[in-house]
Tab-separated table of C-alpha atoms in Angstrom:
chain	number	residue	atom	x	y	z
O	1	MET	CA	-107.577	15.062	64.250
O	2	ASP	CA	-110.313	15.126	61.644
O	3	GLU	CA	-110.267	12.778	58.660
O	4	ASN	CA	-109.022	15.361	56.134
O	5	LYS	CA	-106.050	16.333	58.320
O	6	ALA	CA	-105.253	12.658	58.949
O	7	VAL	CA	-105.222	11.945	55.215
O	8	GLN	CA	-103.039	15.004	54.567
O	9	TYR	CA	-100.607	13.898	57.269
O	10	LEU	CA	-100.369	10.372	55.827
O	11	ASP	CA	-99.853	11.871	52.358
O	12	SER	CA	-96.981	13.950	53.742
O	13	LEU	CA	-95.267	10.755	54.948
O	14	ILE	CA	-95.253	9.035	51.547
O	15	GLY	CA	-91.664	8.667	50.395
O	16	ARG	CA	-90.265	9.287	53.892
O	17	THR	CA	-88.298	6.750	55.910
O	18	LEU	CA	-90.263	5.063	58.686
O	19	ARG	CA	-89.135	2.766	61.484
O	20	VAL	CA	-91.921	0.268	62.220
O	21	HIS	CA	-91.752	-1.879	65.370
O	22	ALA	CA	-93.565	-5.240	65.349
O	23	THR	CA	-95.009	-7.359	68.161
O	24	ASP	CA	-92.272	-9.987	67.688
O	25	THR	CA	-89.605	-7.283	68.417
O	26	ARG	CA	-88.481	-6.969	64.787
O	27	ILE	CA	-87.928	-3.466	63.444
O	28	PHE	CA	-88.493	-2.571	59.794
O	29	VAL	CA	-86.852	0.528	58.330
O	30	GLY	CA	-87.965	1.506	54.854
O	31	THR	CA	-89.626	4.037	52.578
O	32	PHE	CA	-93.342	4.485	53.305
O	33	LYS	CA	-95.452	3.721	50.220
O	34	CYS	CA	-99.030	3.339	51.468
O	35	THR	CA	-101.423	2.108	54.134
O	36	ASP	CA	-105.005	0.871	54.215
O	37	ALA	CA	-108.042	0.817	56.506
O	38	ALA	CA	-106.654	-2.244	58.349
O	39	ARG	CA	-103.529	-0.194	59.230
O	40	ASN	CA	-101.288	-2.443	57.088
O	41	ILE	CA	-98.198	-0.566	55.975
O	42	ILE	CA	-96.187	-1.103	52.801
O	43	LEU	CA	-92.506	-0.173	52.927
O	44	ALA	CA	-90.014	-0.245	50.041
O	45	SER	CA	-86.229	-0.670	50.194
O	46	THR	CA	-86.697	-2.133	53.651
O	47	TYR	CA	-84.185	-3.509	56.133
O	48	GLU	CA	-85.311	-5.855	58.892
O	49	TYR	CA	-83.513	-5.656	62.247
O	50	ARG	CA	-83.644	-8.340	64.937
O	51	PHE	CA	-82.335	-8.379	68.472
O	52	PRO	CA	-79.601	-10.960	69.060
O	53	SER	CA	-80.700	-14.414	70.133
O	54	PRO	CA	-80.063	-15.534	73.715
O	55	SER	CA	-77.425	-17.967	72.414
O	56	ALA	CA	-75.600	-15.121	70.613
O	57	VAL	CA	-75.579	-13.086	73.825
O	58	ARG	CA	-74.355	-16.109	75.788
O	59	ASP	CA	-71.601	-16.748	73.217
O	60	ALA	CA	-70.504	-13.102	73.397
O	61	ALA	CA	-70.456	-13.264	77.185
O	62	THR	CA	-68.363	-16.424	77.358
O	63	GLY	CA	-66.140	-15.572	74.400
O	64	THR	CA	-63.412	-14.141	76.632
O	65	GLU	CA	-60.032	-15.836	76.977
O	66	ASP	CA	-59.759	-15.040	80.676
O	67	PRO	CA	-61.691	-17.666	82.743
O	68	ALA	CA	-61.943	-15.250	85.669
O	69	ALA	CA	-63.654	-12.708	83.411
O	70	ALA	CA	-66.079	-15.362	82.130
O	71	SER	CA	-67.225	-16.099	85.670
O	72	ALA	CA	-67.853	-12.390	86.252
O	73	VAL	CA	-70.165	-12.019	83.252
O	74	ASP	CA	-73.112	-10.893	85.390
O	75	ALA	CA	-71.094	-7.916	86.659
O	76	GLN	CA	-70.256	-6.511	83.224
O	77	ASN	CA	-72.212	-5.155	80.288
O	78	ILE	CA	-72.137	-7.191	77.089
O	79	LYS	CA	-72.756	-5.470	73.759
O	80	VAL	CA	-74.032	-7.529	70.852
O	81	ASN	CA	-75.173	-5.986	67.560
O	82	MET	CA	-78.630	-6.462	66.133
O	83	THR	CA	-78.775	-8.627	63.037
O	84	SER	CA	-80.074	-7.079	59.847
O	85	ARG	CA	-81.013	-8.103	56.343
O	86	PHE	CA	-82.350	-6.342	53.271
O	87	ILE	CA	-85.850	-7.542	52.404
O	88	GLY	CA	-86.971	-4.940	49.831
O	89	LEU	CA	-90.748	-4.491	49.556
O	90	VAL	CA	-92.693	-5.597	52.636
O	91	VAL	CA	-96.220	-5.445	54.014
O	92	VAL	CA	-96.297	-5.074	57.795
O	93	PRO	CA	-99.716	-6.198	59.065
O	94	GLY	CA	-101.420	-3.493	61.101
O	95	GLN	CA	-102.325	-5.910	63.886
O	96	HIS	CA	-98.610	-6.545	64.503
O	97	ILE	CA	-97.460	-2.899	64.595
O	98	THR	CA	-96.584	-1.598	68.063
O	99	LYS	CA	-94.876	1.686	67.187
O	100	ILE	CA	-94.103	3.806	64.125
O	101	GLU	CA	-91.322	6.390	64.071
O	102	LEU	CA	-90.403	8.898	61.408
O	103	GLU	CA	-86.697	8.619	60.743
O	104	GLU	CA	-85.085	11.930	59.888
O	105	THR	CA	-81.557	12.505	58.681
O	106	PRO	CA	-79.556	15.431	60.072
O	107	ARG	CA	-80.058	17.184	56.722
O	108	GLN	CA	-83.867	16.836	57.013
O	109	ILE	CA	-83.774	18.199	60.573
O	110	ARG	CA	-81.736	21.239	59.483
O	111	ALA	CA	-84.129	21.891	56.581
O	112	ARG	CA	-87.141	21.684	58.927
O	113	GLU	CA	-85.476	24.078	61.409
O	114	ALA	CA	-84.666	26.529	58.594
O	115	LEU	CA	-88.344	26.611	57.576
O	116	LYS	CA	-89.347	27.560	61.130
O	117	LYS	CA	-87.181	30.706	61.057
């Protein structure tokens, strides 16, 4: 992709919701505001998501009242929610970004499909 097309593509993302994955496994979901030559990304109205800690998973696994079920933890699947918090405006350093995803709502997908027709 040449430089002009790259700039146009980045311009088209301004104001859209991005999901940015970091090297420490955190995920930031917010409105894309800008980037720079060092690949730093600024997001507004951002939520940070973290995977549950090993102790939270262990607590969920042993939180059953049935001792027989607690001993069979390895045989079952445990579901534990990610933790989240609102952090507002954030700069994600480019060196710590592992993946960027464009988050589209069902309404945005329908609008995009309608334009193709």
